[in-house]
XYZ file of C-alpha atoms in Angstrom:
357
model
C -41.993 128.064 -164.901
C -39.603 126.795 -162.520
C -37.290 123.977 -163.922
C -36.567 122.663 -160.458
C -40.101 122.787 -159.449
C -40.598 118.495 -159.375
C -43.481 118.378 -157.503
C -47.292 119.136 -158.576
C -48.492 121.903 -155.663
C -51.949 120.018 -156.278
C -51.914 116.543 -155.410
C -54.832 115.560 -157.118
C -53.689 116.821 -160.582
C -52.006 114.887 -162.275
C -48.204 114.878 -162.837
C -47.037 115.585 -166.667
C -43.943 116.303 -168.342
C -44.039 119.658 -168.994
C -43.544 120.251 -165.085
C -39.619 119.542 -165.512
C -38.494 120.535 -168.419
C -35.663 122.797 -168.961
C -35.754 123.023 -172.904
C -37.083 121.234 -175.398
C -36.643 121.538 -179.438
C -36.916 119.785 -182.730
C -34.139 120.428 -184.943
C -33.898 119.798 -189.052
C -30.240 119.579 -190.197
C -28.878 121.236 -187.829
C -31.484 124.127 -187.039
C -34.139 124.645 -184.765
C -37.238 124.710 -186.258
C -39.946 124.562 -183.453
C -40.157 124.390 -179.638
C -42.807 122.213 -179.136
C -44.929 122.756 -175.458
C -46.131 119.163 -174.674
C -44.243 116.076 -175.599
C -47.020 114.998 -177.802
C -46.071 117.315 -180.268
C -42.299 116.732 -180.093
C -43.246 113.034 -181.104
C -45.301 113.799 -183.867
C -42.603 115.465 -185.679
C -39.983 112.882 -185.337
C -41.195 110.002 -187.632
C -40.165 109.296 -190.959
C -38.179 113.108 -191.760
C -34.672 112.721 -192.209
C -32.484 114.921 -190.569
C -34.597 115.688 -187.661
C -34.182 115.114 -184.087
C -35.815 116.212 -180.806
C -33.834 117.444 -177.662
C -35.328 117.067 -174.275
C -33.726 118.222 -171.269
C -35.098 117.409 -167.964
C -34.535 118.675 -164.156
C -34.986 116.536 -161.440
C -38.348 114.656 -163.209
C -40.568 112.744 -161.071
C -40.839 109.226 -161.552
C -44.699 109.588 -163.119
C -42.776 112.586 -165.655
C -39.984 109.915 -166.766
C -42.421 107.035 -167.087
C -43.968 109.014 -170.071
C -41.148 109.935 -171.357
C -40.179 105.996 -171.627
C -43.503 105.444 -173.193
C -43.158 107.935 -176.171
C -39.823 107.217 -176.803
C -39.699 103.549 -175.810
C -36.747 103.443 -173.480
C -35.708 100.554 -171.668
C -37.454 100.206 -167.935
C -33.866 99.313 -166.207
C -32.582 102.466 -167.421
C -35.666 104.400 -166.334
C -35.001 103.032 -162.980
C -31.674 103.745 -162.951
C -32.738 107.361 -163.967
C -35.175 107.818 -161.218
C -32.882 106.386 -158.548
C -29.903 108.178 -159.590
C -26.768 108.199 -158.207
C -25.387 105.562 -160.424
C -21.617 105.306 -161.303
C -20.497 106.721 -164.670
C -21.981 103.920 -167.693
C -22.809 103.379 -170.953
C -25.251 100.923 -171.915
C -27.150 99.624 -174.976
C -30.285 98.979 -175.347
C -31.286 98.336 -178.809
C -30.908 101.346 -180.810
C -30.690 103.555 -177.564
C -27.536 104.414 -175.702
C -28.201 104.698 -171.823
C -25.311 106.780 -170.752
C -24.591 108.007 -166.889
C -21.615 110.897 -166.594
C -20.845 112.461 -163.268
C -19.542 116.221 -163.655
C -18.149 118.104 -161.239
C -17.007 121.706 -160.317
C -14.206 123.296 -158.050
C -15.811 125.913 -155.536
C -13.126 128.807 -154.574
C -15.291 130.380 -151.742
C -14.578 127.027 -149.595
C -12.141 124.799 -151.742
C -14.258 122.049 -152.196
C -15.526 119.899 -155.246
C -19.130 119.820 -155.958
C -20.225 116.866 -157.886
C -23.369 116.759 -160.247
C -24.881 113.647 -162.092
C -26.391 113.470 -165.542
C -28.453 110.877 -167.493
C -28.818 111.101 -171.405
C -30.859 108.599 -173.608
C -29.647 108.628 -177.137
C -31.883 107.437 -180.152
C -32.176 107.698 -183.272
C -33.650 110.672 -183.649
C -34.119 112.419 -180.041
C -31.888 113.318 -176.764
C -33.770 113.481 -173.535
C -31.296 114.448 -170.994
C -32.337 113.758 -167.140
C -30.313 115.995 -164.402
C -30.053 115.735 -160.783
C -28.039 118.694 -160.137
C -27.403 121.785 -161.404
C -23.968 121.620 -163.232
C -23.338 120.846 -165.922
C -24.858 123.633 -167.413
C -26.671 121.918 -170.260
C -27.828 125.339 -172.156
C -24.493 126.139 -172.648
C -23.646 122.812 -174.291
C -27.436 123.508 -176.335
C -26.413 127.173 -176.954
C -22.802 126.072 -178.627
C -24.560 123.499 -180.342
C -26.964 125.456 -181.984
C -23.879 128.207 -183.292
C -22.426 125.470 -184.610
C -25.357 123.911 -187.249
C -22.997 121.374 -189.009
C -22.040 119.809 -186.023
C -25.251 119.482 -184.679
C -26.606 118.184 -187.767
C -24.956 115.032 -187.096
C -27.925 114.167 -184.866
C -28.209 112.936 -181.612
C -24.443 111.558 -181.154
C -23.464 115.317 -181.739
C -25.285 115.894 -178.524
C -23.840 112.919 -176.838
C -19.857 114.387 -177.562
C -21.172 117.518 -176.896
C -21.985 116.784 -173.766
C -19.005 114.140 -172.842
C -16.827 117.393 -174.023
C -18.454 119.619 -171.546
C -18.145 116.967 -168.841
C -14.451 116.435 -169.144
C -13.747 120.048 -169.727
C -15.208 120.604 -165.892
C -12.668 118.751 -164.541
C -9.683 120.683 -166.215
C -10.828 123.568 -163.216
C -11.384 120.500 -160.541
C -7.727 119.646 -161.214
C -6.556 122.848 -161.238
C -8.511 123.755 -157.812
C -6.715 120.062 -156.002
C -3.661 120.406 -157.144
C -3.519 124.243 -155.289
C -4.911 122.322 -152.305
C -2.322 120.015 -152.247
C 0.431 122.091 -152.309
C -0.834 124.503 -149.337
C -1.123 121.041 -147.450
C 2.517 120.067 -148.286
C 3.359 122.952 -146.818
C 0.932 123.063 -143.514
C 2.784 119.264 -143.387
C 6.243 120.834 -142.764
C 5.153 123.639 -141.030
C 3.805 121.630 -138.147
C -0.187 122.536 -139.107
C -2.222 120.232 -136.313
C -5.427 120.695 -138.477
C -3.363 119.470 -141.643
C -4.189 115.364 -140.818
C -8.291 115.984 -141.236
C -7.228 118.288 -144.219
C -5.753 115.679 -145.510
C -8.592 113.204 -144.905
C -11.238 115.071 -146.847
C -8.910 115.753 -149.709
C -8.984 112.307 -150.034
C -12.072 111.594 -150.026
C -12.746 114.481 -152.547
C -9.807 112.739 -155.188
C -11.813 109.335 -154.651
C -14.859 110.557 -155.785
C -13.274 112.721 -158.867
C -11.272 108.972 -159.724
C -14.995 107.435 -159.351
C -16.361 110.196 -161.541
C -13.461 109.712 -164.283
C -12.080 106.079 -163.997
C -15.358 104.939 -165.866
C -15.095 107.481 -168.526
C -12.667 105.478 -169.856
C -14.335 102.910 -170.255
C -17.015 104.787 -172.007
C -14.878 105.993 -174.208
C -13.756 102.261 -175.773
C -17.157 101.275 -175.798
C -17.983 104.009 -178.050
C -14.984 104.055 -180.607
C -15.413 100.399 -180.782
C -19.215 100.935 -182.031
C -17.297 103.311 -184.749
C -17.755 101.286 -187.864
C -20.945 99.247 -186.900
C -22.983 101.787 -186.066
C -21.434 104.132 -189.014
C -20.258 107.169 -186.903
C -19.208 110.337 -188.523
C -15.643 110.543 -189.420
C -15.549 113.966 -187.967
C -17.777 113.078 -185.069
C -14.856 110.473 -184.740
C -12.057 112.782 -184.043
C -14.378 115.046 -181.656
C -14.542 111.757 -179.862
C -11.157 110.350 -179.665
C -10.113 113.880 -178.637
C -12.500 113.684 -175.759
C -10.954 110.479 -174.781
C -7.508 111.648 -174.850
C -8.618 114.370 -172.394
C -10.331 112.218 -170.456
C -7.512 109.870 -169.943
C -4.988 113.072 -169.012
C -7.445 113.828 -166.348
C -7.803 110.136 -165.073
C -4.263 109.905 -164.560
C -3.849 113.398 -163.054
C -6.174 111.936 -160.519
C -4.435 108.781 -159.922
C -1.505 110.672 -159.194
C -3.165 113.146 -156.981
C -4.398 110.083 -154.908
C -0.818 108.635 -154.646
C 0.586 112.089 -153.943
C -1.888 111.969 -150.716
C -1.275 108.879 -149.777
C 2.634 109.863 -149.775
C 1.948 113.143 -147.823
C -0.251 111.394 -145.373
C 2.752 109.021 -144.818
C 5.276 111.982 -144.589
C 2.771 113.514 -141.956
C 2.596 110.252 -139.987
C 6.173 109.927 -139.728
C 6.549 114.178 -138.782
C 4.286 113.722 -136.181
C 5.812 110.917 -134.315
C 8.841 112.679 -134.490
C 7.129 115.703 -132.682
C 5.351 113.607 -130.318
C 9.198 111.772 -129.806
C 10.876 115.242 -129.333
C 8.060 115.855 -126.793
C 8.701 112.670 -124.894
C 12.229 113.589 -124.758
C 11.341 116.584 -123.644
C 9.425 115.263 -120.735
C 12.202 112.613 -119.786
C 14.816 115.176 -119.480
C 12.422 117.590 -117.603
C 11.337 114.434 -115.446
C 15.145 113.768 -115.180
C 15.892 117.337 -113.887
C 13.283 117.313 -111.514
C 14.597 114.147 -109.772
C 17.797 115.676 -109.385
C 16.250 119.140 -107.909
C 14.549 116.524 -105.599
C 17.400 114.825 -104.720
C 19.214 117.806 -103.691
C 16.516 119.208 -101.705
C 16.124 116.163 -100.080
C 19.714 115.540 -99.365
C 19.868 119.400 -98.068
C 16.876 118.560 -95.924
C 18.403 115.557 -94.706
C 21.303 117.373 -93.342
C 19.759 120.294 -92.033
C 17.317 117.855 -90.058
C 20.265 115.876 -87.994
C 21.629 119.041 -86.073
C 17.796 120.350 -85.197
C 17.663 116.801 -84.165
C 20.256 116.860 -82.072
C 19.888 120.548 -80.814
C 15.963 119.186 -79.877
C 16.893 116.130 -77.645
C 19.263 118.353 -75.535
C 16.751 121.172 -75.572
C 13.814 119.247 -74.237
C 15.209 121.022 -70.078
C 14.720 117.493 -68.335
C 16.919 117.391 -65.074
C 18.407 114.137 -65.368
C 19.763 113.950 -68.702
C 23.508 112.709 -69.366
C 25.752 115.563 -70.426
C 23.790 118.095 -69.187
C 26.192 119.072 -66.423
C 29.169 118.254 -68.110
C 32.084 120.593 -69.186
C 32.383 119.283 -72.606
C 28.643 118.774 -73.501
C 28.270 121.866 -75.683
C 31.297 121.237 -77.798
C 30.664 117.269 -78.024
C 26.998 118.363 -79.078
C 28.232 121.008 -81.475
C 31.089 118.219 -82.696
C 28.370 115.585 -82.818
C 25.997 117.941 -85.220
C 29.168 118.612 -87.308
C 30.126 114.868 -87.814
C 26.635 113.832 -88.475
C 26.133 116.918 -91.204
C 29.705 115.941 -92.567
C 28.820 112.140 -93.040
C 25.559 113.064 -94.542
C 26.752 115.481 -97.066
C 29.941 112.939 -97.836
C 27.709 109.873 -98.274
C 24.874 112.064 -100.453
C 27.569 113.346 -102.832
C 29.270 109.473 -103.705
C 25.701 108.571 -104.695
C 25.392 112.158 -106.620
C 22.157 113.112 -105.058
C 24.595 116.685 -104.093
């Protein structure tokens, strides 16, 4: 059967469990010893044998599939809620002898550089798991399959599961880091080498670091909570050092993302401030083009100028009217030619003082 198959094809029978689930086993010190196929008989061999525990792991459950979960197992109705609404921020919460825990993993894809985020729910009793996911990573039946090679560990019940699973969570980001920090350096050097697409680059790197500081900021948190429940709850020694290991990797990648946040913001600076000194260079660019022009204007116009007051001149005495002064005179041609030369002459003279020549 389909995990990822949520929905009943028949709407008028009903909904169960068994619709969404990925695995489910009972486990006695450390072993599996039965894979139940209803729920009913998971919870009937839970009470009152030490060293047992039941592992549910769910796939995008409907609401009516998690309500009966929360019946069998008595879980809290806000964190039902919270697991049927999903997309909650990383948490841990008690509620009575349950932990309600929310962890957002997330994966680096190569193909088109981008992180893909997944969300995961796990209620932790006594003696049971019952994971709830809403995407497909993290890939839970690898954490079930290590597990189960490892018998000791898992035979420290249900909290084995719960490090387990932190583990695998902050694991998955080692890649995610990995995968930004390559991204970052090709955009430090699209920055410098004048890359126009590098500014929306930038913004959806951004946004990507963000959501990877959401995802691991509250792990932190998470992390206290638990080592502080060390002593009252009586946590395995062992289980102790799996944990505080966890948390040392989780605060490594917290602060790798802090910095990768800071080391956009920088580069988003550097970008603003190469970019007005493009779009500077380009004004000056234009001024000094505009500048030239004016002057190729000027000249033109000053040539223009000159060249008009002798065709001037030569027009008025060409026009052939009979009674026109000069016209019969002996020195009208060389007073005209004079008077075209002296007119060109002041032109040019009084053009070049004002440096339009």
């Amino acid at each position: 059967m389909d995990p990822r198959s949520d929905q009943n094809p028949d709407d008028n029978q009903p909904v169960t469990l068994e619709r969404s689930v990925v695995d489910a086993a009972v486990y006695r010190d450390g072993r599996r010893i039965e894979t139940p196929a209803s729920l009913a008989e998971i919870y009937r061999e839970l009470p009152g044998k030490p060293g047992t525990m039941a592992w549910i792991g769910l796939y995008r459950p409907a609401e009516a599939q998690l309500v009966e979960a929360a019946e069998k197992f008595d879980l809290h109705e806000l964190a039902v809620e919270d697991a049927i609404v999903a997309h909650q921020r990383p948490k841990l919460e008690r509620y009575g002898d349950t932990l309600f825990v929310v962890l957002r993993a997330a994966r680096y894809l190569d193909d088109v550089e981008e992180v893909d985020f997944g969300e995961i729910h796990l209620f932790v009793g006594p003696d049971f798991v019952l994971t709830v996911r809403h995407s497909q990573s993290p890939d839970l039946s690898m954490i079930r399959g290590r597990l189960e090679a490892d018998p000791e560990l898992l035979a420290l019940g249900p909290e084995a599961v719960l490090y387990a699973v932190l583990d695998a969570v902050v694991d998955g980001y080692a890649p995610v880091i990995a995968g930004l920090q390559h991204d970052i350096d090709e955009i430090e050097t699209e920055v410098f080498g004048g890359d126009p697409r590098v500014s929306r680059r930038i913004y959806e790197l951004s946004r990507e670091v963000i959501e990877l500081q959401r995802a691991t900021g509250p792990l932190l948190e998470i992390m206290r909570a638990l080592e502080a429940g060390f002593q009252k709850y009586g946590t395995d020694e062992e289980l102790q050092r799996y944990l505080r290991d966890v948390a040392d990797h989780a605060t490594y990648a917290a602060e790798r993302v802090d910095g990768f946040r800071q080391m956009l913001q920088n580069i988003l600076t550097v970008n603003a401030t190469l970019v007005s000194q493009r779009q500077n260079e380009e004004m000056k660019q234009l001024a000094e083009a505009g500048h030239a022009q004016n002057d190729e204007i000027k000249k033109i116009s000053s040539w223009a100028a000159i060249l008009f007051a002798p065709t001037l001149i030569g027009t008025v005495y060409g026009m052939n009217f009979d009674s026109m002064p000069e016209l019969h005179w002996a020195f009208g041609y060389p007073f005209a030619i004079g008077l075209m030369g002296v007119v060109c002459a002041s032109l040019y003279f009084i053009f070049k003082k004002r440096d339009w020549l």
